[in-house]
Coordinates of C-alpha atoms in Angstrom, one line a residue:
X1 CA 79.3 71.7 80.3
X2 CA 78.6 72.7 83.4
X3 CA 81.0 74.3 85.6
X4 CA 81.3 76.8 88.3
X5 CA 84.0 75.8 91.0
X6 CA 86.2 79.1 89.9
X7 CA 85.8 83.6 90.5
X8 CA 86.1 83.5 87.3
X9 CA 83.4 81.7 85.6
X10 CA 80.8 82.8 82.5
X11 CA 78.6 86.2 83.9
X12 CA 79.4 85.0 87.3
X13 CA 77.0 81.5 86.9
X14 CA 78.5 79.0 85.4
X15 CA 80.4 78.3 82.4
X16 CA 78.1 76.3 79.4
X17 CA 78.4 75.4 76.5
X18 CA 81.2 74.7 74.3
X19 CA 84.0 76.1 76.4
X20 CA 84.8 77.8 79.6
X21 CA 86.3 81.0 80.7
X22 CA 89.5 78.9 81.8
X23 CA 89.8 77.5 78.3
X24 CA 88.9 74.1 78.9
X25 CA 86.4 72.4 76.3
X26 CA 83.6 70.4 77.0
X27 CA 85.5 67.1 76.0
X28 CA 87.9 68.0 78.8
X29 CA 85.2 69.3 81.8
X30 CA 83.3 66.6 80.7
X31 CA 85.7 64.9 81.5
X32 CA 86.5 65.9 84.7
X33 CA 82.9 64.8 85.8
X34 CA 83.5 61.4 84.7
X35 CA 86.2 61.3 86.8
X36 CA 84.9 62.9 90.2
X37 CA 82.1 60.8 89.7
X38 CA 84.4 57.8 89.5
X39 CA 86.4 59.1 92.9
X40 CA 82.4 59.1 95.0
X41 CA 82.7 55.9 93.3
X42 CA 85.8 54.3 94.9
X43 CA 85.0 56.4 98.0
X44 CA 81.4 54.1 98.1
X45 CA 83.9 51.2 97.6
X46 CA 85.6 51.9 100.6
X47 CA 82.3 51.7 103.2
X48 CA 83.4 48.8 104.8
X49 CA 87.0 48.7 103.1
X50 CA 90.2 49.5 104.0
X51 CA 91.9 50.8 100.8
X52 CA 95.1 51.3 101.3
X53 CA 98.6 53.8 99.8
X54 CA 97.4 52.5 96.5
X55 CA 94.0 54.2 96.1
X56 CA 94.9 56.9 98.6
X57 CA 97.7 58.3 95.7
X58 CA 94.6 57.5 93.0
X59 CA 92.2 59.5 94.4
X60 CA 94.6 62.6 96.1
X61 CA 96.0 62.5 92.4
X62 CA 92.5 63.0 91.1
X63 CA 90.9 65.3 92.6
X64 CA 93.7 67.9 92.0
X65 CA 93.6 67.4 88.4
X66 CA 89.9 68.2 89.0
X67 CA 91.5 72.1 90.4
X68 CA 91.2 74.7 88.1
X69 CA 94.2 75.5 85.5
X70 CA 95.7 71.7 86.3
X71 CA 95.1 69.0 83.4
X72 CA 94.1 70.2 80.2
X73 CA 94.9 66.9 78.5
X74 CA 92.0 63.8 77.4
X75 CA 94.5 61.3 77.4
X76 CA 96.3 62.3 81.1
X77 CA 92.4 61.7 82.3
X78 CA 91.3 59.1 81.3
X79 CA 94.2 57.3 82.6
X80 CA 93.5 58.7 85.2
X81 CA 89.8 58.0 85.3
X82 CA 90.9 53.9 84.8
X83 CA 93.6 53.9 87.6
X84 CA 90.7 54.4 89.7
X85 CA 88.7 52.0 88.5
X86 CA 91.6 50.1 89.2
X87 CA 91.4 50.9 92.8
X88 CA 87.8 50.7 93.6
X89 CA 88.2 47.1 91.7
X90 CA 90.6 46.0 94.3
X91 CA 88.8 46.6 96.9
X92 CA 86.0 45.0 96.0
X93 CA 86.4 41.6 93.8
X94 CA 83.6 40.3 94.3
X95 CA 81.8 42.9 92.5
X96 CA 82.9 41.3 89.2
X97 CA 81.3 38.5 89.7
X98 CA 77.9 39.7 91.1
X99 CA 74.6 40.0 88.7
X100 CA 73.2 41.8 91.0
X101 CA 73.0 45.1 89.8
X102 CA 72.8 47.0 94.0
X103 CA 74.6 50.3 91.9
X104 CA 75.9 50.5 95.7
X105 CA 79.7 50.8 94.3
X106 CA 78.7 52.8 90.5
X107 CA 80.0 55.7 89.5
X108 CA 78.5 58.4 90.1
X109 CA 76.5 60.6 88.3
X110 CA 77.7 64.2 87.9
X111 CA 74.3 65.5 87.0
X112 CA 73.2 64.4 89.8
X113 CA 74.3 67.3 91.4
X114 CA 74.6 70.0 89.0
X115 CA 71.0 69.4 88.6
X116 CA 70.2 69.0 92.7
X117 CA 68.2 71.3 94.5
X118 CA 70.0 74.8 94.9
X119 CA 70.2 74.6 99.0
X120 CA 71.9 70.6 98.8
X121 CA 74.0 71.8 95.6
X122 CA 75.7 74.6 97.1
X123 CA 76.6 72.6 100.9
X124 CA 77.8 69.6 98.0
X125 CA 80.0 72.1 95.9
X126 CA 81.4 72.8 99.5
X127 CA 82.6 69.9 100.5
X128 CA 84.0 68.8 96.5
X129 CA 85.6 72.3 95.9
X130 CA 87.0 72.0 99.3
X131 CA 88.7 68.9 98.7
X132 CA 90.2 69.4 95.1
X133 CA 91.8 72.1 97.5
X134 CA 92.4 69.8 100.0
X135 CA 94.2 67.3 98.4
X136 CA 96.4 69.6 96.5
X137 CA 97.6 70.0 99.8
X138 CA 97.9 66.6 100.2
X139 CA 100.1 65.8 97.2
X140 CA 102.5 68.4 97.8
X141 CA 102.6 66.4 101.2
X142 CA 103.1 62.8 99.2
X143 CA 105.9 64.0 97.2
X144 CA 107.3 64.9 100.3
X145 CA 107.3 61.6 102.4
X146 CA 104.5 62.6 104.0
X147 CA 100.9 61.4 104.4
X148 CA 98.4 61.5 107.6
X149 CA 95.6 59.1 107.9
X150 CA 92.9 60.7 109.7
X151 CA 93.4 63.3 105.6
X152 CA 93.1 60.7 103.5
X153 CA 90.3 58.9 104.8
X154 CA 88.5 62.2 105.1
X155 CA 88.7 62.1 101.2
X156 CA 86.7 59.0 101.0
X157 CA 84.2 60.4 104.0
X158 CA 83.9 63.7 102.1
X159 CA 83.0 62.4 98.2
X160 CA 80.3 59.9 100.3
X161 CA 78.7 62.6 101.3
X162 CA 78.6 64.1 97.5
X163 CA 76.6 60.7 96.5
X164 CA 74.7 60.2 99.4
X165 CA 70.8 62.1 99.6
X166 CA 71.1 64.1 102.3
X167 CA 69.5 66.7 103.9
X168 CA 71.0 70.3 104.5
X169 CA 71.1 68.9 108.4
X170 CA 73.3 66.3 107.1
X171 CA 75.4 67.8 105.0
X172 CA 76.2 71.0 107.0
X173 CA 78.6 69.1 110.1
X174 CA 80.7 67.4 106.9
X175 CA 81.2 70.9 105.9
X176 CA 82.7 72.0 108.6
X177 CA 84.6 69.3 109.1
X178 CA 86.1 69.4 106.0
X179 CA 87.4 72.3 107.0
X180 CA 88.5 70.7 110.5
X181 CA 90.7 68.2 108.2
X182 CA 91.8 71.2 105.9
X183 CA 93.4 72.5 108.8
X184 CA 95.2 69.3 109.7
X185 CA 96.3 69.1 106.2
X186 CA 97.5 72.3 106.1
X187 CA 99.7 72.0 109.0
X188 CA 101.2 68.0 108.0
X189 CA 102.5 70.6 104.3
X190 CA 104.5 73.1 106.5
X191 CA 106.3 70.1 108.6
X192 CA 106.8 69.1 105.3
X193 CA 108.5 71.8 103.9
X194 CA 110.0 73.0 106.8
X195 CA 111.7 69.5 107.3
X196 CA 112.8 69.6 104.3
X197 CA 114.2 72.4 103.1
X198 CA 114.6 74.5 106.8
X199 CA 112.5 76.9 107.8
X200 CA 111.9 80.8 105.8
X201 CA 114.1 83.4 106.1
X202 CA 112.8 87.1 105.1
X203 CA 114.8 87.5 101.7
X204 CA 114.4 90.1 98.9
X205 CA 114.4 88.9 95.7
X206 CA 115.1 90.9 92.4
X207 CA 113.2 90.9 89.5
X208 CA 116.0 91.4 86.9
X209 CA 117.2 88.9 84.6
X210 CA 120.6 88.6 84.3
X211 CA 122.5 87.6 80.4
X212 CA 123.0 84.4 79.4
X213 CA 120.3 81.1 79.1
X214 CA 117.9 80.7 82.1
X215 CA 114.8 78.4 83.0
X216 CA 111.2 79.7 84.8
X217 CA 110.0 77.3 87.1
X218 CA 106.4 77.9 88.1
X219 CA 103.4 76.1 90.2
X220 CA 104.4 75.4 94.2
X221 CA 106.2 72.1 94.4
X222 CA 109.2 72.9 96.0
X223 CA 110.4 69.1 95.4
X224 CA 110.0 69.5 91.9
X225 CA 112.3 73.0 91.9
X226 CA 114.9 71.5 93.8
X227 CA 114.9 68.8 91.2
X228 CA 115.5 71.2 88.5
X229 CA 118.7 72.9 90.4
X230 CA 120.6 69.7 91.3
X231 CA 119.8 68.6 87.5
X232 CA 120.8 72.2 86.5
X233 CA 124.0 72.8 88.7
X234 CA 127.3 73.6 86.5
X235 CA 125.8 74.5 84.0
X236 CA 125.8 77.1 83.2
X237 CA 121.8 77.8 83.7
X238 CA 120.4 79.9 85.9
X239 CA 116.5 79.3 87.2
X240 CA 113.9 81.9 88.1
X241 CA 110.1 82.1 89.7
X242 CA 107.2 82.8 88.8
X243 CA 104.1 83.1 91.1
X244 CA 103.2 81.1 93.3
X245 CA 107.0 80.0 93.9
X246 CA 108.5 83.2 95.0
X247 CA 108.3 82.1 98.4
X248 CA 111.4 79.1 98.0
X249 CA 114.1 81.8 97.7
X250 CA 113.1 81.9 101.7
X251 CA 114.1 78.6 102.8
X252 CA 117.0 77.9 103.2
X253 CA 118.6 74.6 101.4
X254 CA 116.6 76.6 98.4
X255 CA 118.7 79.7 99.0
X256 CA 121.7 77.5 99.1
X257 CA 121.7 76.9 94.8
X258 CA 123.7 79.9 94.2
X259 CA 121.6 79.7 89.9
X260 CA 119.1 80.5 92.0
X261 CA 118.5 83.6 91.0
X262 CA 115.2 85.8 91.3
X263 CA 111.5 85.9 89.7
X264 CA 109.7 86.1 86.5
X265 CA 107.0 87.8 85.7
X266 CA 103.7 88.7 88.5
X267 CA 100.0 86.4 89.1
X268 CA 99.3 83.5 86.9
X269 CA 97.2 85.3 85.2
X270 CA 99.4 87.5 83.1
X271 CA 101.4 85.0 82.1
X272 CA 100.2 84.9 77.9
X273 CA 100.9 88.4 78.1
X274 CA 104.9 88.5 80.0
X275 CA 105.7 84.5 78.9
X276 CA 105.6 85.5 75.1
X277 CA 109.0 86.6 73.2
X278 CA 110.5 85.1 76.8
X279 CA 113.6 83.1 75.6
X280 CA 113.6 80.3 78.3
X281 CA 111.5 77.8 78.8
X282 CA 108.3 77.7 81.0
X283 CA 108.2 74.7 83.6
X284 CA 105.0 73.7 85.3
X285 CA 104.4 71.9 88.6
X286 CA 101.5 72.4 89.5
X287 CA 97.8 74.3 88.6
X288 CA 97.7 78.0 87.5
X289 CA 98.7 76.9 83.3
X290 CA 96.8 78.7 81.4
X291 CA 95.9 77.6 77.6
X292 CA 99.4 78.6 76.2
X293 CA 99.8 80.8 73.2
X294 CA 101.2 78.8 69.8
X295 CA 104.4 81.7 69.9
X296 CA 106.4 80.0 72.8
X297 CA 104.1 76.8 73.3
X298 CA 107.1 74.9 72.0
X299 CA 108.6 76.5 74.9
X300 CA 106.8 75.5 77.2
X301 CA 106.6 72.4 79.4
X302 CA 104.3 70.3 82.6
X303 CA 105.6 67.7 85.0
X304 CA 103.5 66.0 87.6
X305 CA 99.3 66.5 87.2
X306 CA 99.3 69.1 84.2
X307 CA 99.2 68.4 81.2
X308 CA 97.8 70.1 78.4
X309 CA 97.7 68.8 74.8
X310 CA 101.3 68.9 72.6
X311 CA 102.8 70.1 75.6
X312 CA 106.1 67.9 76.3
X313 CA 105.5 66.4 79.8
X314 CA 108.2 65.4 82.4
X315 CA 106.8 61.6 83.0
X316 CA 107.7 60.7 86.8
X317 CA 111.5 59.9 85.8
X318 CA 111.7 63.0 86.5
X319 CA 115.0 63.8 83.8
X320 CA 114.4 68.0 83.0
X321 CA 117.4 67.5 80.1
X322 CA 114.4 68.4 77.3
X323 CA 114.3 71.3 79.0
X324 CA 117.1 72.7 80.0
X325 CA 118.6 71.6 76.5
X326 CA 115.4 74.1 75.2
X327 CA 116.7 76.8 77.6
X328 CA 120.5 76.3 76.0
X329 CA 119.4 76.8 72.6
X330 CA 117.6 79.7 73.6
X331 CA 120.5 81.6 74.6
X332 CA 118.6 84.2 77.0
X333 CA 118.7 87.6 77.4
X334 CA 121.9 89.5 75.3
X335 CA 122.2 91.9 78.5
X336 CA 120.4 92.5 82.1
X337 CA 117.0 93.3 81.6
X338 CA 115.3 94.9 84.3
X339 CA 111.5 94.2 85.1
X340 CA 109.2 95.4 87.4
X341 CA 106.5 94.9 89.5
X342 CA 102.8 96.3 89.6
X343 CA 103.4 99.5 90.5
X344 CA 106.7 99.8 89.7
X345 CA 109.3 98.5 92.2
X346 CA 112.3 96.3 91.1
X347 CA 112.7 93.7 93.9
X348 CA 110.0 91.8 96.3
X349 CA 110.9 90.6 99.4
X350 CA 109.3 87.0 101.1
X351 CA 109.8 84.9 104.3
X352 CA 108.2 85.8 107.0
X353 CA 106.5 82.4 107.9
X354 CA 105.4 82.1 111.1
X355 CA 109.0 80.9 112.4
X356 CA 110.0 84.6 111.3
X357 CA 107.3 86.5 112.8
X358 CA 106.7 83.6 116.0
X359 CA 110.6 84.1 116.9
X360 CA 109.5 88.2 117.2
X361 CA 106.9 87.6 119.2
X362 CA 107.6 89.8 122.1
X363 CA 108.3 92.8 119.1
X364 CA 105.0 92.5 117.9
X365 CA 103.2 92.3 121.1
X366 CA 105.4 95.2 122.8
X367 CA 104.6 97.5 119.7
X368 CA 101.1 96.5 119.8
X369 CA 100.9 97.3 123.9
X370 CA 103.3 100.4 123.3
X371 CA 100.5 101.5 120.6
X372 CA 102.8 101.7 117.7
X373 CA 100.6 98.6 115.8
X374 CA 97.4 99.8 115.7
X375 CA 96.0 96.5 113.6
X376 CA 96.9 93.5 111.3
X377 CA 94.9 93.3 108.1
X378 CA 95.6 89.9 106.6
X379 CA 95.6 90.8 103.2
X380 CA 95.9 87.4 100.7
X381 CA 94.4 85.1 98.9
X382 CA 94.3 84.1 94.8
X383 CA 95.3 86.9 92.3
X384 CA 93.1 86.7 89.0
X385 CA 91.9 88.6 85.8
X386 CA 88.3 90.0 86.6
X387 CA 88.0 93.7 87.2
X388 CA 87.9 95.2 90.7
X389 CA 90.9 93.0 92.1
X390 CA 93.2 96.6 91.6
X391 CA 90.1 96.8 95.2
X392 CA 93.6 95.0 97.0
X393 CA 95.9 97.3 95.6
X394 CA 94.0 100.3 96.5
X395 CA 93.3 98.5 100.0
X396 CA 96.6 98.1 100.6
X397 CA 98.3 101.1 100.0
X398 CA 95.4 103.0 102.5
X399 CA 96.0 100.7 105.0
X400 CA 97.6 103.5 108.1
X401 CA 101.0 103.4 108.5
X402 CA 100.3 102.3 112.5
X403 CA 99.2 98.8 110.5
X404 CA 101.2 96.0 109.6
X405 CA 100.1 94.2 106.4
X406 CA 100.6 90.2 106.2
X407 CA 100.0 88.8 102.7
X408 CA 100.8 85.1 101.7
X409 CA 99.1 83.6 97.4
X410 CA 99.7 85.0 95.1
X411 CA 96.9 87.4 95.1
X412 CA 100.2 89.5 96.5
X413 CA 101.6 90.5 93.3
X414 CA 99.3 92.8 93.8
X415 CA 101.3 95.3 96.2
X416 CA 104.2 93.6 96.6
X417 CA 106.8 95.7 95.1
X418 CA 105.1 98.3 97.6
X419 CA 107.9 99.7 100.0
X420 CA 105.1 101.0 102.9
X421 CA 108.0 101.4 105.2
X422 CA 108.9 99.9 109.1
X423 CA 106.4 99.4 111.9
X424 CA 107.9 98.1 115.3
X425 CA 111.3 96.9 113.4
X426 CA 109.3 95.3 111.0
X427 CA 108.6 95.7 107.3
X428 CA 104.5 96.7 107.0
X429 CA 103.9 94.3 104.0
X430 CA 105.1 90.5 105.4
X431 CA 105.0 88.0 103.1
X432 CA 104.2 84.7 104.4
X433 CA 104.7 82.6 101.3
X434 CA 102.3 80.4 99.0
X435 CA 98.8 79.6 99.5
X436 CA 100.4 76.3 100.9
X437 CA 101.4 78.4 103.3
X438 CA 98.1 79.3 104.8
X439 CA 98.8 77.1 107.9
X440 CA 101.5 80.1 109.1
X441 CA 99.0 82.6 109.0
X442 CA 96.5 80.4 111.4
X443 CA 99.3 79.6 114.1
X444 CA 100.4 83.2 114.3
X445 CA 96.4 84.2 114.7
X446 CA 96.3 81.4 117.4
X447 CA 99.3 82.6 119.3
X448 CA 98.5 86.3 118.9
X449 CA 95.7 84.9 120.4
X450 CA 97.4 83.8 123.3
X451 CA 99.5 85.8 123.8
X452 CA 96.4 88.4 124.8
X453 CA 94.7 86.1 126.8
X454 CA 91.2 86.9 123.9
X455 CA 89.5 85.3 121.2
X456 CA 90.8 85.0 117.6
X457 CA 88.2 87.2 116.6
X458 CA 89.2 90.4 119.5
X459 CA 92.3 90.7 118.0
X460 CA 93.1 93.6 116.0
X461 CA 92.9 91.5 113.2
X462 CA 90.4 91.4 110.0
X463 CA 91.2 88.7 107.2
X464 CA 90.9 90.5 103.6
X465 CA 90.8 87.6 101.0
X466 CA 90.6 87.3 97.8
X467 CA 90.1 84.0 96.6
X468 CA 90.0 82.1 92.4
X469 CA 89.4 78.7 93.1
X470 CA 89.6 75.6 95.3
X471 CA 92.4 76.1 97.3
X472 CA 91.1 79.5 98.9
X473 CA 87.8 77.4 99.7
X474 CA 89.2 74.9 101.4
X475 CA 90.9 77.7 103.5
X476 CA 87.5 79.4 103.6
X477 CA 86.6 76.8 105.2
X478 CA 89.0 76.0 107.8
X479 CA 88.6 79.7 108.9
X480 CA 84.7 79.0 109.6
X481 CA 85.7 76.0 111.9
X482 CA 87.6 77.6 113.3
X483 CA 84.5 80.7 114.5
X484 CA 86.6 83.5 112.3
X485 CA 84.4 85.9 112.2
X486 CA 84.2 89.6 110.0
X487 CA 86.4 88.5 107.4
X488 CA 85.7 90.4 103.8
X489 CA 85.6 88.2 100.3
X490 CA 85.9 89.5 97.4
X491 CA 86.0 90.2 94.2
X492 CA 82.8 88.2 93.9
X493 CA 80.6 85.7 95.7
X494 CA 81.2 82.4 94.9
X495 CA 78.5 81.7 92.0
X496 CA 77.7 77.9 94.1
X497 CA 76.4 79.9 97.2
X498 CA 73.3 79.7 97.3
X499 CA 71.6 82.7 99.2
X500 CA 70.2 80.4 101.6
X501 CA 73.7 79.2 102.4
X502 CA 75.2 82.9 102.2
X503 CA 72.2 83.5 104.8
X504 CA 73.9 80.8 106.7
X505 CA 77.5 82.8 106.5
X506 CA 76.5 86.1 107.3
X507 CA 73.7 85.3 110.0
X508 CA 77.1 83.0 111.9
X509 CA 80.8 83.7 110.4
X510 CA 79.7 87.5 109.1
X511 CA 81.1 86.8 106.2
X512 CA 81.3 90.3 104.2
X513 CA 81.2 91.3 100.6
X514 CA 85.3 93.7 99.5
X515 CA 82.5 96.8 98.6
X516 CA 85.2 100.0 99.1
X517 CA 89.0 100.1 100.2
X518 CA 87.6 103.4 102.0
X519 CA 84.6 102.0 103.0
X520 CA 85.7 98.7 103.8
X521 CA 89.2 100.4 106.2
X522 CA 86.0 102.7 107.5
X523 CA 84.5 100.1 109.1
X524 CA 87.3 97.6 109.9
X525 CA 89.1 101.4 112.7
X526 CA 85.6 102.2 113.4

């Protein structure tokens, strides 16, 4: 196998051999490559044809299942490959009777990509991994009935470029366009979430677990959480969110359920320790699944595109009865268990989406003009297990008292239980939501720039990002497509960025690798 799409990749260069650091074995990795090659074949077949909703669904699902920590099932991946081949055959039925081996619509051999010139491989990887991240956002929007033709068509265009023998000059515009289209995709998801569940409002969430049977739900899919809340209402069960599901507590149409109680645990990489011994089932709705230990494997359930051998999968019927029955069987804790965050806090606050922050725009602008707020930091992104991520905890702790820390995604678990006080009538740490909510951060930045009649790069705003998987890649590309500069990125730089491509990003966007909190803060604040 060869895989270098996530931050934890072996030796910061690539996972090879029998298994990857994420836990997928060589068979799974090669099947994911085979699926990606089939998707490129579908993209080729779309050239001159008009793929419909069924092809779009196969494209989006096929890309999403190859995101890190989503799918570890050989059967599920083979089914997905067959689904993609069916859609390709429907687009070009004449090819089945054609005796001319033009290979125009053949599946792509991913070895051609992995063995390409390093700069070509780097740019194509940026496109491919960006598309995988964008597909996750499109998938969630589609689950709520929202789709966009520009977004759908670009999946074909982007993958077509990956399969072509193009130069760096031809690929660079596609890299930037990936970021541009992802902004549209994130805006679509934002609309889908708020139309379905209302505008998030600041909400304090307990980290305690009450006595009695309960279910932990992880991932990002708000629709699955809603389904679970409906099916468990009145059954004497409590529901606790985990990791990226935490911001669900801020949505009015979800928080109205009294049995949505609190949040369990911290970020995804701690699950093998935190889930061990918990007397409750865990439902995974999207990515962030780690191979479960045998000690709690019988309590883990998957749904949607998530799959793992020997785990019970809840199919399209969305009947969560097996999860409910397991919760009632296990019974939960006999007494209240008070858990804490990484820094010892007993509660966290979420719900500072763009709707809330922009509603207080006058208050924020006044605080900036009066000097009460000197600087804004967006400290967000994916968390992970690699040493050095305590940088983000230390960075936030060391930010000056006249600064605001905006955050989103699971990287916030490094510091979201800290109490840094308030400034200008607002808390100094404001959680804007999931990684899926990155559009909100962009919208706030653009609104502030408009209010101060300047460019985003002229604002007293610094982005300090942690990356792990492919959604972080497409968000970075979106920021670059907007011309945002001086981004601090860590804890390591992506293995798929070649020296020449890195030089291009540094020269044109002044991207910096994080160093130490003290050095970076001194540079930022002058």
